[in-house]
Amino acid sequence: MNTNKTTIIEGSFEGKGLKIAIVASRFNEFITQKLLQGAMDCLLRHNVSEADVTLVWVPGSFEIPLAADCLAKSKQYNAVICLGTIIRGETPHFQYVASETTKGVAKVMLDNNLPVIFGVLTTDNIEQAVNRAGTKSGNKGFNAAQSALEMANLLKQIGKKS
Ligand code: INI
């Protein structure tokens, strides 16, 4: 029930003036490049200036949290978007990389009070990854950028810690 007394706060998707950092990992780069294209498409279509985007490449998803933390601590950005592709192999390696990357990104976000968006695919096979990188299931890079815009604008309203 909305009695018109409720205060509702939400972030818009307006990107004008926002400074965005993207951390992308080279492992499975052929997929991650598609996520990056999707993310840039979203940012530019929502009025983020190309000059206000910084792109940082890291070797693999495991290294994403460290780079994201450095970018967050620089206080130069309204949001950090993390893009990577982790595909299950024959060993438990996938599990360790996926788990540490996920935990790491979440930690960086909370430690820095900044939107740090999880645009990392974790899939059972290459087909699932392709489906999420601009084919059957959309483009998760585009979705990640949307989340970054919404959260950056939301944090402008609720993000100040006393
Ligand atoms: N890194 C990925 O981004 N995706 C993977 O699927 C992957 N697998 O499966 O091994 C992967 N491994 C590399 C890892 O991220 C680190 O770069 C490496 O362990 C060095 O620290």
PDB file of C-alpha atoms and ligand atoms in Angstrom:
ATOM      1  CA  MET A   1       0.000   0.000   0.000  1.00  0.00           C
ATOM      2  CA  ASN A   2       1.335   3.419  -0.935  1.00  0.00           C
ATOM      3  CA  THR A   3      -0.217   6.180   1.171  1.00  0.00           C
ATOM      4  CA  ASN A   4       1.955   8.814  -0.549  1.00  0.00           C
ATOM      5  CA  LYS A   5       3.738   9.280   2.773  1.00  0.00           C
ATOM      6  CA  THR A   6       6.449   6.792   2.073  1.00  0.00           C
ATOM      7  CA  THR A   7       9.840   8.175   1.125  1.00  0.00           C
ATOM      8  CA  ILE A   8      11.048   6.277  -1.896  1.00  0.00           C
ATOM      9  CA  ILE A   9      14.639   6.671  -2.974  1.00  0.00           C
ATOM     10  CA  GLU A  10      15.962   5.113  -6.153  1.00  0.00           C
ATOM     11  CA  GLY A  11      18.774   5.721  -8.593  1.00  0.00           C
ATOM     12  CA  SER A  12      18.211   6.858 -12.161  1.00  0.00           C
ATOM     13  CA  PHE A  13      20.156   5.551 -15.146  1.00  0.00           C
ATOM     14  CA  GLU A  14      21.473   9.009 -16.107  1.00  0.00           C
ATOM     15  CA  GLY A  15      25.179   8.786 -16.748  1.00  0.00           C
ATOM     16  CA  LYS A  16      26.087  12.415 -17.509  1.00  0.00           C
ATOM     17  CA  GLY A  17      29.063  13.470 -15.397  1.00  0.00           C
ATOM     18  CA  LEU A  18      29.601  10.032 -13.852  1.00  0.00           C
ATOM     19  CA  LYS A  19      33.129   8.652 -13.745  1.00  0.00           C
ATOM     20  CA  ILE A  20      33.224   4.897 -14.232  1.00  0.00           C
ATOM     21  CA  ALA A  21      36.091   2.421 -13.919  1.00  0.00           C
ATOM     22  CA  ILE A  22      35.933  -0.980 -15.579  1.00  0.00           C
ATOM     23  CA  VAL A  23      38.148  -3.886 -14.535  1.00  0.00           C
ATOM     24  CA  ALA A  24      38.217  -6.611 -17.196  1.00  0.00           C
ATOM     25  CA  SER A  25      40.096  -9.903 -17.034  1.00  0.00           C
ATOM     26  CA  ARG A  26      41.908 -11.385 -20.029  1.00  0.00           C
ATOM     27  CA  PHE A  27      41.206 -15.050 -19.199  1.00  0.00           C
ATOM     28  CA  ASN A  28      38.493 -16.170 -21.665  1.00  0.00           C
ATOM     29  CA  GLU A  29      38.992 -12.787 -23.291  1.00  0.00           C
ATOM     30  CA  PHE A  30      36.898 -13.622 -26.350  1.00  0.00           C
ATOM     31  CA  ILE A  31      33.830 -13.679 -24.095  1.00  0.00           C
ATOM     32  CA  THR A  32      34.866 -10.823 -21.808  1.00  0.00           C
ATOM     33  CA  GLN A  33      35.392  -8.535 -24.838  1.00  0.00           C
ATOM     34  CA  LYS A  34      31.686  -8.991 -25.605  1.00  0.00           C
ATOM     35  CA  LEU A  35      30.792  -8.100 -22.014  1.00  0.00           C
ATOM     36  CA  LEU A  36      32.970  -5.013 -22.346  1.00  0.00           C
ATOM     37  CA  GLN A  37      31.238  -4.002 -25.584  1.00  0.00           C
ATOM     38  CA  GLY A  38      27.880  -4.401 -23.850  1.00  0.00           C
ATOM     39  CA  ALA A  39      28.987  -2.355 -20.860  1.00  0.00           C
ATOM     40  CA  MET A  40      30.365   0.475 -23.028  1.00  0.00           C
ATOM     41  CA  ASP A  41      27.228   0.458 -25.177  1.00  0.00           C
ATOM     42  CA  CYS A  42      25.087   0.915 -22.068  1.00  0.00           C
ATOM     43  CA  LEU A  43      27.294   3.634 -20.564  1.00  0.00           C
ATOM     44  CA  LEU A  44      27.531   5.717 -23.737  1.00  0.00           C
ATOM     45  CA  ARG A  45      23.814   5.391 -24.464  1.00  0.00           C
ATOM     46  CA  HIS A  46      23.129   6.752 -20.992  1.00  0.00           C
ATOM     47  CA  ASN A  47      25.311   9.820 -21.561  1.00  0.00           C
ATOM     48  CA  VAL A  48      28.517   8.744 -19.858  1.00  0.00           C
ATOM     49  CA  SER A  49      31.375  10.448 -21.687  1.00  0.00           C
ATOM     50  CA  GLU A  50      33.971   8.088 -23.186  1.00  0.00           C
ATOM     51  CA  ALA A  51      36.630  10.252 -21.532  1.00  0.00           C
ATOM     52  CA  ASP A  52      35.069   9.544 -18.141  1.00  0.00           C
ATOM     53  CA  VAL A  53      35.614   5.774 -18.489  1.00  0.00           C
ATOM     54  CA  THR A  54      38.841   4.130 -17.334  1.00  0.00           C
ATOM     55  CA  LEU A  55      39.498   0.538 -18.425  1.00  0.00           C
ATOM     56  CA  VAL A  56      41.928  -1.631 -16.472  1.00  0.00           C
ATOM     57  CA  TRP A  57      42.939  -5.116 -17.700  1.00  0.00           C
ATOM     58  CA  VAL A  58      44.000  -7.858 -15.281  1.00  0.00           C
ATOM     59  CA  PRO A  59      45.202 -11.404 -16.095  1.00  0.00           C
ATOM     60  CA  GLY A  60      42.298 -13.379 -14.631  1.00  0.00           C
ATOM     61  CA  SER A  61      39.173 -12.953 -12.564  1.00  0.00           C
ATOM     62  CA  PHE A  62      41.067 -13.817  -9.390  1.00  0.00           C
ATOM     63  CA  GLU A  63      42.985 -10.527  -9.796  1.00  0.00           C
ATOM     64  CA  ILE A  64      39.843  -8.404 -10.278  1.00  0.00           C
ATOM     65  CA  PRO A  65      39.254  -7.566  -6.580  1.00  0.00           C
ATOM     66  CA  LEU A  66      42.743  -6.123  -6.051  1.00  0.00           C
ATOM     67  CA  ALA A  67      42.516  -3.825  -9.071  1.00  0.00           C
ATOM     68  CA  ALA A  68      38.955  -2.846  -8.117  1.00  0.00           C
ATOM     69  CA  ASP A  69      40.111  -2.022  -4.590  1.00  0.00           C
ATOM     70  CA  CYS A  70      42.906   0.251  -5.873  1.00  0.00           C
ATOM     71  CA  LEU A  71      40.449   2.040  -8.149  1.00  0.00           C
ATOM     72  CA  ALA A  72      37.893   2.405  -5.371  1.00  0.00           C
ATOM     73  CA  LYS A  73      40.496   3.770  -2.949  1.00  0.00           C
ATOM     74  CA  SER A  74      41.603   6.362  -5.515  1.00  0.00           C
ATOM     75  CA  LYS A  75      38.208   8.039  -4.936  1.00  0.00           C
ATOM     76  CA  GLN A  76      38.146   9.056  -8.611  1.00  0.00           C
ATOM     77  CA  TYR A  77      35.097   7.035  -9.629  1.00  0.00           C
ATOM     78  CA  ASN A  78      31.372   6.846  -8.964  1.00  0.00           C
ATOM     79  CA  ALA A  79      31.350   3.096  -9.647  1.00  0.00           C
ATOM     80  CA  VAL A  80      33.614   0.223 -10.612  1.00  0.00           C
ATOM     81  CA  ILE A  81      32.352  -2.455 -13.012  1.00  0.00           C
ATOM     82  CA  CYS A  82      34.054  -5.858 -12.810  1.00  0.00           C
ATOM     83  CA  LEU A  83      33.932  -7.996 -15.953  1.00  0.00           C
ATOM     84  CA  GLY A  84      35.249 -11.523 -16.309  1.00  0.00           C
ATOM     85  CA  THR A  85      34.392 -15.012 -17.477  1.00  0.00           C
ATOM     86  CA  ILE A  86      34.923 -18.051 -15.300  1.00  0.00           C
ATOM     87  CA  ILE A  87      34.100 -21.330 -17.031  1.00  0.00           C
ATOM     88  CA  ARG A  88      34.003 -24.666 -15.218  1.00  0.00           C
ATOM     89  CA  GLY A  89      36.767 -27.069 -16.171  1.00  0.00           C
ATOM     90  CA  GLU A  90      37.604 -30.620 -15.200  1.00  0.00           C
ATOM     91  CA  THR A  91      39.086 -29.762 -11.812  1.00  0.00           C
ATOM     92  CA  PRO A  92      37.835 -27.865  -8.723  1.00  0.00           C
ATOM     93  CA  HIS A  93      39.900 -24.839  -9.838  1.00  0.00           C
ATOM     94  CA  PHE A  94      36.746 -23.112 -11.152  1.00  0.00           C
ATOM     95  CA  GLN A  95      35.159 -23.284  -7.731  1.00  0.00           C
ATOM     96  CA  TYR A  96      38.096 -21.608  -6.004  1.00  0.00           C
ATOM     97  CA  VAL A  97      38.461 -18.845  -8.585  1.00  0.00           C
ATOM     98  CA  ALA A  98      34.703 -18.153  -8.728  1.00  0.00           C
ATOM     99  CA  SER A  99      34.316 -18.170  -4.966  1.00  0.00           C
ATOM    100  CA  GLU A 100      37.277 -15.890  -4.222  1.00  0.00           C
ATOM    101  CA  THR A 101      36.370 -13.479  -7.027  1.00  0.00           C
ATOM    102  CA  THR A 102      32.798 -13.200  -5.795  1.00  0.00           C
ATOM    103  CA  LYS A 103      33.805 -12.702  -2.161  1.00  0.00           C
ATOM    104  CA  GLY A 104      36.564 -10.299  -3.153  1.00  0.00           C
ATOM    105  CA  VAL A 105      34.317  -8.053  -5.230  1.00  0.00           C
ATOM    106  CA  ALA A 106      31.686  -7.949  -2.475  1.00  0.00           C
ATOM    107  CA  LYS A 107      34.363  -7.068   0.099  1.00  0.00           C
ATOM    108  CA  VAL A 108      35.744  -4.237  -2.036  1.00  0.00           C
ATOM    109  CA  MET A 109      32.259  -2.781  -2.411  1.00  0.00           C
ATOM    110  CA  LEU A 110      31.526  -2.821   1.309  1.00  0.00           C
ATOM    111  CA  ASP A 111      35.022  -1.758   2.389  1.00  0.00           C
ATOM    112  CA  ASN A 112      34.937   1.291   0.145  1.00  0.00           C
ATOM    113  CA  ASN A 113      31.271   2.304   0.345  1.00  0.00           C
ATOM    114  CA  LEU A 114      31.214   2.411  -3.458  1.00  0.00           C
ATOM    115  CA  PRO A 115      29.213   0.473  -6.055  1.00  0.00           C
ATOM    116  CA  VAL A 116      31.492  -2.319  -7.277  1.00  0.00           C
ATOM    117  CA  ILE A 117      29.425  -4.276  -9.741  1.00  0.00           C
ATOM    118  CA  PHE A 118      29.751  -8.014 -10.299  1.00  0.00           C
ATOM    119  CA  GLY A 119      29.693  -8.543 -14.059  1.00  0.00           C
ATOM    120  CA  VAL A 120      31.598 -11.812 -13.909  1.00  0.00           C
ATOM    121  CA  LEU A 121      30.078 -14.810 -15.673  1.00  0.00           C
ATOM    122  CA  THR A 122      30.337 -18.121 -13.826  1.00  0.00           C
ATOM    123  CA  THR A 123      29.162 -20.827 -16.190  1.00  0.00           C
ATOM    124  CA  ASP A 124      29.327 -24.598 -16.613  1.00  0.00           C
ATOM    125  CA  ASN A 125      30.478 -24.371 -20.225  1.00  0.00           C
ATOM    126  CA  ILE A 126      31.389 -22.057 -23.102  1.00  0.00           C
ATOM    127  CA  GLU A 127      27.888 -22.187 -24.586  1.00  0.00           C
ATOM    128  CA  GLN A 128      26.352 -20.776 -21.405  1.00  0.00           C
ATOM    129  CA  ALA A 129      28.958 -18.012 -21.445  1.00  0.00           C
ATOM    130  CA  VAL A 130      28.283 -17.163 -25.110  1.00  0.00           C
ATOM    131  CA  ASN A 131      24.555 -17.048 -24.376  1.00  0.00           C
ATOM    132  CA  ARG A 132      25.161 -14.385 -21.732  1.00  0.00           C
ATOM    133  CA  ALA A 133      27.605 -12.313 -23.772  1.00  0.00           C
ATOM    134  CA  GLY A 134      25.349 -10.804 -26.376  1.00  0.00           C
ATOM    135  CA  THR A 135      23.327 -13.713 -27.730  1.00  0.00           C
ATOM    136  CA  LYS A 136      20.363 -15.739 -26.368  1.00  0.00           C
ATOM    137  CA  SER A 137      20.382 -14.463 -22.798  1.00  0.00           C
ATOM    138  CA  GLY A 138      21.297 -10.840 -23.447  1.00  0.00           C
ATOM    139  CA  ASN A 139      24.555  -9.239 -22.472  1.00  0.00           C
ATOM    140  CA  LYS A 140      25.546  -9.353 -18.802  1.00  0.00           C
ATOM    141  CA  GLY A 141      28.075  -6.591 -19.406  1.00  0.00           C
ATOM    142  CA  PHE A 142      25.235  -4.281 -20.454  1.00  0.00           C
ATOM    143  CA  ASN A 143      23.289  -5.319 -17.331  1.00  0.00           C
ATOM    144  CA  ALA A 144      26.323  -4.702 -15.133  1.00  0.00           C
ATOM    145  CA  ALA A 145      26.701  -1.177 -16.514  1.00  0.00           C
ATOM    146  CA  GLN A 146      22.994  -0.512 -15.883  1.00  0.00           C
ATOM    147  CA  SER A 147      23.474  -1.577 -12.268  1.00  0.00           C
ATOM    148  CA  ALA A 148      26.526   0.672 -11.987  1.00  0.00           C
ATOM    149  CA  LEU A 149      24.567   3.709 -13.192  1.00  0.00           C
ATOM    150  CA  GLU A 150      21.623   3.006 -10.911  1.00  0.00           C
ATOM    151  CA  MET A 151      23.811   2.404  -7.859  1.00  0.00           C
ATOM    152  CA  ALA A 152      26.076   5.404  -8.546  1.00  0.00           C
ATOM    153  CA  ASN A 153      23.026   7.672  -8.668  1.00  0.00           C
ATOM    154  CA  LEU A 154      21.482   5.985  -5.635  1.00  0.00           C
ATOM    155  CA  LEU A 155      24.661   6.408  -3.590  1.00  0.00           C
ATOM    156  CA  LYS A 156      24.626  10.133  -4.344  1.00  0.00           C
ATOM    157  CA  GLN A 157      21.424  10.179  -2.285  1.00  0.00           C
ATOM    158  CA  ILE A 158      22.069   7.640   0.467  1.00  0.00           C
ATOM    159  CA  GLY A 159      25.795   7.060   0.368  1.00  0.00           C
ATOM    160  CA  LYS A 160      27.091   9.648   2.786  1.00  0.00           C
ATOM    161  CA  LYS A 161      28.207   8.008   6.006  1.00  0.00           C
ATOM    162  CA  SER A 162      28.008  10.151   9.130  1.00  0.00           C
TER     163      SER A 162
HETATM  164  N1  INI B   1      40.390 -16.995 -14.574  1.00  0.00           N
HETATM  165  C1  INI B   1      39.237 -16.593 -15.163  1.00  0.00           C
HETATM  166  O1  INI B   1      38.980 -15.390 -15.261  1.00  0.00           O
HETATM  167  N2  INI B   1      38.368 -17.515 -15.652  1.00  0.00           N
HETATM  168  C2  INI B   1      38.594 -18.845 -15.555  1.00  0.00           C
HETATM  169  O2  INI B   1      37.751 -19.642 -16.044  1.00  0.00           O
HETATM  170  C3  INI B   1      39.786 -19.286 -14.926  1.00  0.00           C
HETATM  171  N3  INI B   1      40.064 -20.705 -14.823  1.00  0.00           N
HETATM  172  O3  INI B   1      39.164 -21.502 -15.052  1.00  0.00           O
HETATM  173  O4  INI B   1      41.161 -21.090 -14.479  1.00  0.00           O
HETATM  174  C4  INI B   1      40.693 -18.313 -14.447  1.00  0.00           C
HETATM  175  N4  INI B   1      41.858 -18.663 -13.874  1.00  0.00           N
HETATM  176  C5  INI B   1      42.953 -17.757 -13.671  1.00  0.00           C
HETATM  177  C6  INI B   1      42.849 -16.991 -12.373  1.00  0.00           C
HETATM  178  O5  INI B   1      41.812 -16.035 -12.446  1.00  0.00           O
HETATM  179  C7  INI B   1      44.152 -16.242 -12.065  1.00  0.00           C
HETATM  180  O6  INI B   1      44.419 -15.321 -13.060  1.00  0.00           O
HETATM  181  C8  INI B   1      45.369 -17.173 -11.924  1.00  0.00           C
HETATM  182  O7  INI B   1      45.102 -18.224 -11.020  1.00  0.00           O
HETATM  183  C9  INI B   1      46.596 -16.364 -11.392  1.00  0.00           C
HETATM  184  O8  INI B   1      46.343 -15.835 -10.105  1.00  0.00           O
END
